[in-house]
CSV table of C-alpha atoms and ligand atoms in Angstrom, one decimal:
chain,number,residue,atom,x,y,z
A,1314,UNK,CA,0.0,0.0,0.0
A,1315,UNK,CA,1.2,3.5,-0.8
A,1316,UNK,CA,1.7,5.8,2.2
A,1317,UNK,CA,-0.2,9.0,2.2
A,1318,UNK,CA,1.5,11.6,0.1
A,1319,UNK,CA,4.1,9.0,-1.0
A,1320,UNK,CA,5.6,10.5,-4.2
A,1321,UNK,CA,8.4,10.0,-6.7
A,1322,UNK,CA,10.7,12.8,-7.7
A,1323,UNK,CA,13.6,13.1,-10.2
A,1324,UNK,CA,17.2,14.1,-9.2
A,1325,UNK,CA,20.3,14.6,-11.4
A,1326,UNK,CA,23.7,15.0,-9.9
A,1327,UNK,CA,25.1,17.6,-12.3
A,1328,UNK,CA,28.6,17.6,-13.7
A,1329,UNK,CA,30.1,19.6,-10.8
A,1330,UNK,CA,28.5,17.1,-8.3
A,1331,UNK,CA,30.1,14.2,-10.1
A,1332,UNK,CA,33.4,15.9,-10.5
A,1333,UNK,CA,33.6,16.9,-6.8
A,1334,UNK,CA,33.1,13.3,-5.8
A,1335,UNK,CA,29.7,14.0,-4.2
A,1336,UNK,CA,27.5,11.2,-5.8
A,1337,UNK,CA,27.6,9.1,-2.6
A,1338,UNK,CA,27.1,12.1,-0.3
A,1339,UNK,CA,24.1,13.3,-2.2
A,1340,UNK,CA,22.5,9.9,-2.2
A,1341,UNK,CA,23.3,9.5,1.5
A,1342,UNK,CA,21.4,12.7,2.3
A,1343,UNK,CA,18.2,11.3,0.7
A,1344,UNK,CA,18.7,7.8,2.3
A,1345,UNK,CA,19.3,9.1,5.7
A,1346,UNK,CA,15.9,11.0,5.5
A,1347,UNK,CA,14.2,7.6,4.8
A,1348,UNK,CA,13.8,8.4,1.1
A,1349,UNK,CA,14.2,5.4,-1.2
A,1350,UNK,CA,16.3,5.3,-4.4
A,1351,UNK,CA,14.1,3.4,-6.9
A,1352,UNK,CA,16.1,4.0,-10.1
A,1353,UNK,CA,19.8,5.1,-10.6
A,1354,UNK,CA,22.2,5.5,-13.6
A,1355,UNK,CA,25.3,7.4,-14.7
A,1356,UNK,CA,24.9,8.9,-18.2
A,1357,UNK,CA,25.9,11.7,-20.4
A,1358,UNK,CA,23.1,13.6,-22.0
A,1359,UNK,CA,23.2,15.2,-25.5
A,1360,UNK,CA,22.5,18.9,-25.9
A,1361,UNK,CA,19.2,17.9,-27.6
A,1362,UNK,CA,18.2,15.7,-24.6
A,1363,UNK,CA,19.0,18.5,-22.1
A,1364,UNK,CA,17.1,21.0,-24.2
A,1365,UNK,CA,14.0,18.7,-23.9
A,1366,UNK,CA,14.4,18.4,-20.2
A,1367,UNK,CA,14.3,22.1,-19.2
A,1368,UNK,CA,10.9,23.8,-19.9
A,1369,UNK,CA,10.7,26.1,-23.0
A,1370,UNK,CA,7.6,28.0,-22.0
A,1371,UNK,CA,7.8,31.8,-21.7
A,1372,UNK,CA,6.8,31.8,-18.1
A,1373,UNK,CA,9.7,29.5,-17.0
A,1374,UNK,CA,12.2,31.3,-19.1
A,1375,UNK,CA,11.1,34.7,-17.8
A,1376,UNK,CA,11.3,33.3,-14.2
A,1377,UNK,CA,15.0,32.4,-14.9
A,1378,UNK,CA,15.5,36.1,-15.9
A,1379,UNK,CA,13.7,37.3,-12.8
A,1380,UNK,CA,15.7,35.0,-10.6
A,1381,UNK,CA,18.8,36.5,-12.1
A,1382,UNK,CA,17.8,40.1,-11.4
A,1383,UNK,CA,16.7,39.1,-7.9
A,1384,UNK,CA,20.1,37.6,-7.3
A,1385,UNK,CA,21.8,40.8,-8.6
A,1386,UNK,CA,19.7,42.9,-6.3
A,1387,UNK,CA,20.5,40.8,-3.2
A,1388,UNK,CA,24.2,41.5,-3.8
A,1389,UNK,CA,23.7,45.2,-4.2
A,1390,UNK,CA,23.7,45.3,-7.9
A,1391,UNK,CA,20.8,46.3,-10.2
A,1392,UNK,CA,19.2,46.1,-13.6
A,1393,UNK,CA,22.0,48.3,-15.1
A,1394,UNK,CA,24.5,45.6,-14.1
A,1395,UNK,CA,22.2,43.0,-15.7
A,1396,UNK,CA,22.4,45.1,-18.8
A,1397,UNK,CA,26.2,45.2,-18.7
A,1398,UNK,CA,26.5,41.4,-18.3
A,1399,UNK,CA,23.6,40.3,-20.6
A,1400,UNK,CA,23.4,43.2,-23.1
A,1401,UNK,CA,19.7,43.6,-22.3
A,1402,UNK,CA,17.2,44.5,-19.6
A,1403,UNK,CA,14.5,42.3,-21.1
A,1404,UNK,CA,14.2,39.5,-18.5
A,1405,UNK,CA,12.8,37.0,-21.0
A,1406,UNK,CA,15.9,37.5,-23.1
A,1407,UNK,CA,18.1,37.1,-20.0
A,1408,UNK,CA,16.2,33.8,-19.3
A,1409,UNK,CA,16.9,32.6,-22.8
A,1410,UNK,CA,20.6,33.3,-22.3
A,1411,UNK,CA,20.8,31.6,-18.9
A,1412,UNK,CA,18.9,28.6,-20.3
A,1413,UNK,CA,21.4,28.3,-23.1
A,1414,UNK,CA,24.4,28.3,-20.6
A,1415,UNK,CA,22.6,25.7,-18.5
A,1416,UNK,CA,22.1,23.3,-21.4
A,1417,UNK,CA,25.7,23.6,-22.5
A,1418,UNK,CA,26.9,23.0,-19.0
A,1419,UNK,CA,24.6,20.1,-18.1
A,1420,UNK,CA,25.5,18.3,-21.4
A,1421,UNK,CA,29.2,18.8,-20.9
A,1422,UNK,CA,30.1,15.8,-18.8
A,1423,UNK,CA,28.6,12.7,-17.1
A,1424,UNK,CA,25.9,13.0,-14.6
A,1425,UNK,CA,23.9,10.6,-12.3
A,1426,UNK,CA,20.2,10.4,-12.7
A,1427,UNK,CA,17.8,8.9,-10.1
A,1428,UNK,CA,14.2,8.5,-9.0
A,1429,UNK,CA,13.7,9.1,-5.3
A,1430,UNK,CA,10.6,7.9,-3.6
A,1431,UNK,CA,9.1,8.7,-0.2
A,1432,UNK,CA,6.6,10.8,1.8
A,1433,UNK,CA,6.4,14.3,0.3
A,1434,UNK,CA,9.5,13.3,-1.8
A,1435,UNK,CA,9.2,16.3,-4.1
A,1436,UNK,CA,9.3,19.0,-1.3
A,1437,UNK,CA,11.6,16.9,0.9
A,1438,UNK,CA,14.2,16.5,-1.8
A,1439,UNK,CA,14.1,20.2,-2.7
A,1440,UNK,CA,14.5,21.0,1.0
A,1441,UNK,CA,17.6,18.7,1.3
A,1442,UNK,CA,19.1,20.1,-2.0
A,1443,UNK,CA,18.5,23.7,-1.0
A,1444,UNK,CA,17.8,26.9,-2.9
A,1445,UNK,CA,19.3,27.6,-6.4
A,1446,UNK,CA,21.9,30.1,-5.5
A,1447,UNK,CA,24.7,28.7,-3.3
A,1448,UNK,CA,25.1,31.9,-1.2
A,1449,UNK,CA,21.4,31.7,-0.2
A,1450,UNK,CA,21.5,27.9,0.6
A,1451,UNK,CA,21.5,27.2,4.3
A,1452,UNK,CA,24.2,25.1,5.9
A,1453,UNK,CA,22.9,21.6,6.2
A,1454,UNK,CA,21.5,21.5,2.7
A,1455,UNK,CA,23.5,19.8,-0.1
A,1456,UNK,CA,24.0,23.1,-1.9
A,1457,UNK,CA,24.7,25.0,1.3
A,1458,UNK,CA,27.3,22.6,2.5
A,1459,UNK,CA,29.1,21.8,-0.8
A,1460,UNK,CA,28.5,24.4,-3.5
A,1461,UNK,CA,30.6,27.6,-3.3
A,1462,UNK,CA,29.9,29.1,-6.7
A,1463,UNK,CA,28.9,32.7,-7.1
A,1464,UNK,CA,26.0,33.6,-9.3
A,1465,UNK,CA,27.6,36.9,-10.2
A,1466,UNK,CA,30.9,35.3,-11.3
A,1467,UNK,CA,28.8,32.7,-13.3
A,1468,UNK,CA,27.1,35.5,-15.1
A,1469,UNK,CA,30.2,37.5,-15.7
A,1470,UNK,CA,31.9,34.3,-17.0
A,1471,UNK,CA,28.8,33.6,-19.1
A,1472,UNK,CA,28.0,30.2,-17.7
A,1473,UNK,CA,25.4,28.5,-15.4
A,1474,UNK,CA,25.7,28.5,-11.7
A,1475,UNK,CA,27.3,25.3,-10.5
A,1476,UNK,CA,25.0,24.0,-7.8
A,1477,UNK,CA,25.6,20.3,-7.8
A,1478,UNK,CA,22.2,18.8,-8.4
A,1479,UNK,CA,18.9,19.2,-10.1
A,1480,UNK,CA,15.7,18.3,-8.4
A,1481,UNK,CA,12.1,18.5,-9.6
A,1482,UNK,CA,10.2,21.5,-8.2
A,1483,UNK,CA,6.6,20.2,-8.4
A,1484,UNK,CA,4.8,16.8,-8.7
A,1485,UNK,CA,3.9,17.7,-12.3
A,1486,UNK,CA,7.6,18.5,-13.1
A,1487,UNK,CA,8.6,15.3,-11.4
A,1488,UNK,CA,6.2,13.1,-13.4
A,1489,UNK,CA,7.3,14.7,-16.6
A,1490,UNK,CA,11.0,14.3,-15.8
A,1491,UNK,CA,10.7,10.7,-14.6
A,1492,UNK,CA,9.0,9.8,-17.8
A,1493,UNK,CA,11.5,11.8,-19.9
A,1494,UNK,CA,14.6,10.3,-18.4
A,1495,UNK,CA,13.4,6.8,-17.3
A,1496,UNK,CA,10.5,6.2,-19.7
A,1497,UNK,CA,12.2,3.1,-21.1
A,1498,UNK,CA,14.0,2.0,-18.0
A,1499,UNK,CA,12.6,0.1,-14.9
A,1500,UNK,CA,11.6,1.9,-11.7
A,1501,UNK,CA,12.0,-0.6,-8.9
A,1502,UNK,CA,9.8,-1.6,-6.0
A,1503,UNK,CA,11.1,-2.7,-2.6
A,1504,UNK,CA,10.6,-2.1,1.1
A,1505,UNK,CA,12.9,0.1,3.1
A,1506,UNK,CA,13.8,-1.9,6.3
A,1507,UNK,CA,12.2,-0.3,9.3
A,1508,UNK,CA,10.4,2.4,7.1
A,1509,UNK,CA,7.9,0.7,4.9
A,1510,UNK,CA,5.2,-1.4,6.4
B,2277,LIG,P1,16.8,25.0,-9.5
B,2277,LIG,O1,17.9,24.1,-10.1
B,2277,LIG,O2,17.0,25.4,-8.1
B,2277,LIG,O3,15.4,24.3,-9.7
B,2277,LIG,P2,16.0,26.8,-11.7
B,2277,LIG,O4,15.1,25.8,-12.2
B,2277,LIG,O5,15.5,28.2,-11.5
B,2277,LIG,O6,16.8,26.4,-10.3
B,2277,LIG,O7,17.2,27.0,-12.7
B,2277,LIG,C1,17.9,25.9,-13.3
B,2277,LIG,C2,19.4,26.0,-13.2
B,2277,LIG,O8,19.8,27.1,-14.0
B,2277,LIG,C3,19.9,26.3,-11.8
B,2277,LIG,O9,20.1,25.1,-11.0
B,2277,LIG,C4,21.3,26.9,-12.1
B,2277,LIG,O10,22.3,25.9,-12.4
B,2277,LIG,C5,21.0,27.7,-13.4
B,2277,LIG,N1,20.7,29.1,-13.2
B,2277,LIG,C6,19.5,29.6,-12.7
B,2277,LIG,N2,19.6,31.0,-12.6
B,2277,LIG,C7,20.8,31.3,-13.1
B,2277,LIG,C8,21.6,32.5,-13.3
B,2277,LIG,N3,21.0,33.7,-13.0
B,2277,LIG,N4,22.8,32.4,-13.8
B,2277,LIG,C9,23.4,31.3,-14.1
B,2277,LIG,N5,22.8,30.1,-14.0
B,2277,LIG,C10,21.5,30.1,-13.5
B,2278,LIG,MG1,14.3,24.0,-11.4
């Protein structure tokens, strides 16, 4: 029987997580919170595959641009600095640029993909991973403990923020991403000792 609010979510250890030797640490963080790994694989995605993974709708792209401006403002910079670094103040265009950097980065090197299952798995995993920008991620989260990248340097260097892992943000995103990355591969069923009835 499924526990109430038992969910599956999708996680990818990004290239920097793999290269820093954090695959085991990241999985451990989930397992120690009684979340269950039900599918797991190392892989390298093509640019086309990564392009299909990240949403293309205007709302999501604009949100990336808005997040960029918000990060600038949190560190005492403003829209003029966004214009200097991105050549535009149009946040939708900023979002398109960031999305492009992200795709190049994520496809650049091997990653580890997994499906994580448990009670409130989507929110629980996001909480364990921590917020997008490393400087805002609390100590105790994966990003807060291990990612030291600066969003400002990333944007000046015209690249994505290296923040170790991707995790689905909503149950809808999780369902889409699990189907996208594991559609043709098995998702396993087993009982966690002392956790599952
Ligand atoms: P999250 O990974 O926390 O769900 P988003 O979905 O908003 O964050 O963004 C996807 C990824 O894009 C982030 O994890 C990060 O690597 C990258 N990213 C987001 N905003 C920026 C930015 N302003 N500059 C560079 N990279 C960014
Ligand atoms: Mg996201």
